[in-house]
Amino acid sequence: MTPELLEPIAPAPPASPLAVAILGSGRMAEVHAASLAANPRFGRLVAVQGRNAAAAKKLAKAHGARATSDLAAVLSDPHVQAVVVATPTLTHRSLVLAALDAGKHVLVEKPLALSTAEAGEIVRAAEAQDRVVMVAHCVRWFHEVQALLGKLEQIGRPRVARASRVAGNPGGWYIDEQQSGGICFDLMVHDFDLLLWWFGAVERVHALATTRDAAHPEMYAQVVLRHTSGVLSYVEGSWLHPDGFATRVELAGAEGLLRFEMPETKPLRFVPLASKRIQKQGAEIPESPFRRSPYELQMEAFLAAALCGAPAPVGARAGFEAVAVAEAARASIASGQPCRPAVYAAPRARKGARS
Amino acid sequence: MTRIGIYSSAHIHAGAYAAALRALPGVEFAGVCDPEAKRGKAAAKAFGARYAASPEQLFDLGLDGVIICSENVHHRGDAERALAAGLGVLCEKPLATKPADALAMVRAAARARRPLMTAFPCRYSTPLREARRLVREGALGKVLAAQGTNRGMNPGGWFVDPELSGGGAVMDHTVHVVDVLRWILEDEVASVYAEATGASGEVEDHGLLLFRFEQGTSASLDCSWSRPGQSFPTWGDVTLSLIGEQGNLHIDAFRQHAMLYSERAKKGVQVDFADDINAGLIADFVAVLREEKIPEVDGIDGLRAVEVVDAAYRSLASARATNVRRAALGSRS
């Protein structure tokens, strides 16, 4: 399979932009609100719904939208055409299903859900509805990743891929396995998605994990994937790197090598005096200056798909597959042996129904 | 004067060892022998050394020790012959292709009461020694996890002939990082999970390994021949990241280099200014032959690495994480 570059879709400007509500008011909600603001022809933020009333109000006010804590009111509002689910992963299943049930298009933060059982429910609901469900695997839109993809054929037949994504302890719900699924689901799922996209289905997963903190046993993990295509992949994920966010991708083929490292690709490095350094809380968001940010391009793709009725570039099935690899990695960590990722089983046609 | 010969020039490292022998004071590089006479004569000429037509002729040059650089499957026979002749042996890695052969070599050295060293030059890397010092001093606390790479170019030739090499990238490149980890952690590998692929079907040329050490440390290794031969600026790498309870340590053993971009070369090349690890290995072998010290790295270290490689191949056959089978040995004398 040859993955294709994500060409920006540029439909004719619609009569009116898509009315979007954001569920959640945390860091990613802010990023999605800014990305909507950067795509004014295709979308506009109309509401922010969140449990944290002050944060929701602040975010809504900054974008001229309304704030509410009432989920049912947002979903039953016929003017809201799409929702962005930017809440802890634990809530994804119920929020996506409710939004689909209300006829909304959905952009849901990664990972799609906490298990393949949950993700499968979402895929079934998405395929039963004529609505876009897109999973925000934002790394696909990273300029570094697009640059690699554009040269993939130059390295000949791909053989071994290495991906690394390391950061400090994000704290909060991210490291609570009940809410996030832990590092395999929350962090490494980015790379699982990239590798699935580039090298196809994974037939075997083996993983080892460790921690500095007995309460959170999976803070660092190393995962080996065997793709059905014969490509081997290695993924490192860490929340034990206090020196900050870094990511590397290396693709070795029969005739060449492709790689990048962040932050080495960042063109600016500002070094404030130690006393001026701000200790940021929560997950770090890698940023390099571009006219259009990866998140903005991702939002454009979602809005364009919803407006055109086109399939989303990262649909619920892709979200399921990444979750399946994360789930198999955790099962392997627990068992000490390789595991096979779950495969999505389409619901069987009902008796008497024609296929 | 310590007299040393090189037996077989099959392995490319023979040239580096020859250069190190020449540079050492009080050492006579006595000669080269090779079962392939043409190859051996060319090597002797290139090294500026005498060519001996047979192992007996080489040993008769009054040698104290011999460096064995033959194809992997010949290591055992070549080492046993030299040990029986009363010579100390430095054997190219891997010590053997099978644990039984490596064990036989260790026992032959004990019987002959002669030193047997395994050529693990990373033991003499100043950056890696510094890493070991930091870990042994407790700077990292307990090491929880390690990420290693030992990637290189496909060496071709007999390396891709399983009858001579015993295997591909897993056989060639697993032992270095396994030895470094055993040495730094002072721990043994308990189990191995391996994945590998081969382009030609002859031997695997790419491999990814996961290890669990006895004391719980988890580790990974990329042993692939994944560096492009024509366009990449260097042969490969040895890197190691250690995740510790008290901090992380990142080691790029060959980072001490400048870059040269010359119109006379088709690619940028690394200009190394690191301490010479091969010179360190050869100097240690000489000191051991002079009975000034015990070896930094011996045959048992070579055996332990071969036992891990054996478990990796058994894992490849079964697609399961596989326990390492370690031969029981008496304490080191």
XYZ file of C-alpha atoms in Angstrom, chain B residues 130-143 184-185 242 249 251:
19
model
C 32.161 6.991 31.724
C 28.564 5.763 31.426
C 29.453 2.654 33.414
C 31.170 4.755 36.070
C 28.063 6.953 36.442
C 25.769 3.944 36.731
C 28.037 2.051 39.140
C 28.355 5.189 41.295
C 24.569 5.267 41.522
C 23.996 8.513 39.614
C 20.932 7.005 37.916
C 19.740 4.888 40.805
C 18.422 1.561 39.595
C 18.368 1.386 35.799
C 27.129 -1.605 32.835
C 24.207 -3.213 34.660
C 19.351 4.443 30.117
C 21.659 8.930 30.519
C 25.104 7.777 25.124
